[in-house]
């Protein structure tokens, strides 16, 4: 069972994972994931869990600091747009 290791905030966040399976939560607000965030999932199977229920837009610019994340869980969102 994956463990929650962090929750993003509107500010710049740094979250570094381990070799375990882990979850990083992205809350409802549209400014919680930003280009200033540093997210390294480490080993294991790591998930960015998006809690946003409204339309979700993910762009390459927002993911510049994201590495070693194997899954984006966007099931809470009614519409998802990913532009890479």
XYZ file of N, CA and C in Angstrom:
252
model
N 0.848 -1.188 0.000
C 0.000 0.000 0.000
C 0.887 1.241 0.000
N 0.722 2.125 -0.989
C 1.537 3.343 -1.036
C 1.279 4.258 0.165
N 2.288 5.033 0.497
C 2.224 5.977 1.602
C 2.214 7.397 1.058
N 1.396 8.276 1.649
C 1.406 9.691 1.273
C 2.649 10.320 1.903
N 3.498 10.922 1.056
C 4.736 11.525 1.578
C 4.742 13.044 1.497
N 3.725 13.621 0.864
C 3.699 15.070 0.774
C 2.429 15.578 0.149
N 2.177 16.850 0.395
C 1.005 17.540 -0.153
C 1.477 18.904 -0.645
N 1.236 19.184 -1.916
C 1.697 20.441 -2.492
C 0.932 21.628 -1.929
N 1.600 22.778 -1.922
C 1.022 24.036 -1.449
C 1.134 25.058 -2.573
N 0.522 26.240 -2.417
C 0.663 27.270 -3.455
C 2.096 27.795 -3.603
N 2.950 27.587 -2.615
C 4.340 28.020 -2.711
C 5.209 26.981 -3.383
N 6.497 27.258 -3.468
C 7.459 26.298 -4.037
C 7.653 25.154 -3.047
N 7.477 23.934 -3.517
C 7.604 22.744 -2.673
C 8.745 21.871 -3.164
N 9.391 21.187 -2.219
C 10.383 20.172 -2.552
C 9.981 18.886 -1.849
N 9.721 17.849 -2.630
C 9.335 16.546 -2.083
C 10.204 15.497 -2.746
N 10.944 14.765 -1.936
C 11.846 13.723 -2.431
C 11.372 12.378 -1.887
N 11.111 11.455 -2.775
C 10.637 10.134 -2.383
C 11.767 9.188 -2.036
N 11.379 7.982 -1.676
C 12.320 6.915 -1.325
C 12.179 5.786 -2.348
N 12.636 4.609 -2.013
C 12.479 3.459 -2.897
C 11.126 2.775 -2.749
N 10.285 3.261 -1.842
C 8.961 2.681 -1.620
C 7.945 3.241 -2.620
N 6.755 2.627 -2.670
C 5.640 3.152 -3.455
C 5.023 4.299 -2.664
N 4.878 5.475 -3.310
C 4.451 6.662 -2.574
C 3.454 7.499 -3.369
N 2.715 8.340 -2.633
C 1.725 9.240 -3.214
C 2.066 10.665 -2.818
N 1.983 11.570 -3.788
C 2.123 13.004 -3.531
C 0.790 13.628 -3.925
N 0.157 14.297 -2.982
C -1.164 14.863 -3.202
C -1.077 16.269 -3.800
N -1.919 16.515 -4.802
C -2.033 17.833 -5.420
C -3.451 18.328 -5.110
N -3.605 19.240 -4.137
C -4.934 19.683 -3.709
C -5.711 20.425 -4.801
N -6.967 20.741 -4.486
C -7.918 21.374 -5.397
C -7.413 22.634 -6.100
N -6.739 23.516 -5.393
C -6.342 24.816 -5.947
C -5.524 24.703 -7.221
N -5.730 25.644 -8.135
C -5.037 25.566 -9.426
C -3.566 25.956 -9.342
N -3.136 26.553 -8.249
C -1.745 26.996 -8.140
C -0.876 26.070 -7.308
N -1.349 24.899 -6.976
C -0.580 24.008 -6.114
C 0.565 23.305 -6.843
N 0.425 23.043 -8.110
C 1.521 22.483 -8.904
C 2.081 23.616 -9.746
N 3.376 23.900 -9.575
C 3.987 24.999 -10.329
C 5.369 24.605 -10.822
N 5.897 25.404 -11.711
C 7.236 25.161 -12.252
C 8.308 25.305 -11.178
N 7.991 25.921 -10.049
C 8.951 26.082 -8.948
C 9.038 24.858 -8.046
N 8.132 23.915 -8.204
C 8.146 22.704 -7.378
C 9.225 21.740 -7.842
N 9.842 21.072 -6.878
C 10.791 19.998 -7.159
C 10.198 18.732 -6.563
N 9.843 17.792 -7.430
C 9.226 16.537 -6.998
C 10.001 15.398 -7.632
N 10.635 14.600 -6.804
C 11.397 13.433 -7.264
C 10.813 12.219 -6.560
N 10.144 11.372 -7.310
C 9.491 10.221 -6.712
C 10.438 9.176 -6.151
N 11.698 9.188 -6.556
C 12.615 8.150 -6.101
C 12.280 6.824 -6.771
N 12.625 5.727 -6.108
C 12.311 4.407 -6.648
C 10.869 4.037 -6.338
N 10.490 2.837 -6.658
C 9.119 2.394 -6.409
C 8.158 2.963 -7.431
N 6.875 2.716 -7.216
C 5.813 3.234 -8.089
C 5.209 4.449 -7.398
N 5.411 5.617 -7.987
C 5.028 6.872 -7.341
C 3.910 7.552 -8.124
N 2.976 8.158 -7.383
C 1.752 8.703 -7.960
C 1.579 10.166 -7.568
N 1.266 11.024 -8.548
C 0.762 12.373 -8.271
C -0.757 12.253 -8.259
N -1.362 12.484 -7.112
C -2.805 12.346 -6.943
C -3.453 13.728 -7.013
N -4.115 14.009 -8.124
C -4.774 15.298 -8.332
C -6.178 15.239 -7.738
N -6.468 16.136 -6.791
C -7.762 16.148 -6.112
C -8.752 17.110 -6.757
N -8.344 17.797 -7.777
C -9.180 18.815 -8.424
C -10.368 18.167 -9.130
N -11.567 18.604 -8.775
C -12.783 18.074 -9.389
C -13.153 18.831 -10.662
N -12.796 20.101 -10.734
C -13.070 20.892 -11.936
C -12.100 20.491 -13.041
N -12.182 21.166 -14.162
C -11.281 20.868 -15.275
C -9.827 21.019 -14.838
N -9.009 20.101 -15.275
C -7.593 20.057 -14.901
C -6.754 20.236 -16.156
N -5.859 21.218 -16.130
C -4.942 21.474 -17.240
C -3.516 21.244 -16.767
N -2.837 20.305 -17.388
C -1.447 20.006 -17.049
C -0.600 20.325 -18.271
N 0.414 21.172 -18.081
C 1.290 21.533 -19.192
C 2.727 21.113 -18.878
N 3.519 21.041 -19.914
C 4.928 20.695 -19.759
C 5.637 21.665 -18.817
N 5.277 22.937 -18.881
C 5.911 23.946 -18.020
C 5.683 23.656 -16.539
N 4.525 23.112 -16.184
C 4.239 22.784 -14.788
C 5.022 21.569 -14.309
N 5.484 20.749 -15.232
C 6.147 19.487 -14.880
C 7.669 19.558 -14.945
N 8.216 20.742 -15.173
C 9.660 20.876 -15.361
C 10.458 20.327 -14.178
N 9.948 20.413 -12.967
C 10.660 19.933 -11.784
C 10.216 18.566 -11.303
N 9.429 17.851 -12.112
C 8.887 16.549 -11.720
C 9.686 15.432 -12.380
N 10.222 14.525 -11.565
C 10.957 13.374 -12.096
C 10.540 12.106 -11.355
N 10.685 11.005 -12.022
C 10.459 9.653 -11.488
C 9.076 9.477 -10.849
N 8.060 10.038 -11.513
C 6.656 9.804 -11.144
C 6.084 8.893 -12.221
N 5.574 7.760 -11.821
C 5.099 6.769 -12.776
C 3.620 6.920 -13.136
N 2.852 7.619 -12.320
C 1.406 7.666 -12.559
C 0.833 9.024 -12.148
N -0.073 9.522 -12.976
C -0.885 10.691 -12.622
C -2.297 10.162 -12.376
N -2.805 10.317 -11.171
C -4.173 9.902 -10.860
C -5.057 11.131 -10.980
N -5.837 11.192 -12.047
C -6.673 12.360 -12.339
C -8.156 11.991 -12.273
N -8.484 10.886 -11.631
C -9.868 10.396 -11.605
C -10.854 11.379 -10.979
N -10.418 12.264 -10.097
C -11.332 13.208 -9.454
C -11.794 14.303 -10.409
N -11.049 14.548 -11.471
C -11.346 15.651 -12.393
C -12.378 15.249 -13.434
N -13.293 16.175 -13.716
C -14.318 15.863 -14.718
C -13.777 15.968 -16.136
N -12.817 16.867 -16.378
C -12.166 17.037 -17.674
C -10.670 17.187 -17.443
N -9.877 16.507 -18.237
C -8.419 16.562 -18.082
C -7.802 16.908 -19.432
N -6.912 17.921 -19.407
C -6.191 18.344 -20.603
C -4.694 18.295 -20.280
N -3.951 17.511 -21.061
C -2.515 17.400 -20.858
C -1.840 17.848 -22.147
N -0.974 18.878 -22.016
C -0.239 19.396 -23.173
C 1.247 19.291 -22.872
N 1.902 18.423 -23.633
C 3.340 18.221 -23.456
C 4.104 18.676 -24.671
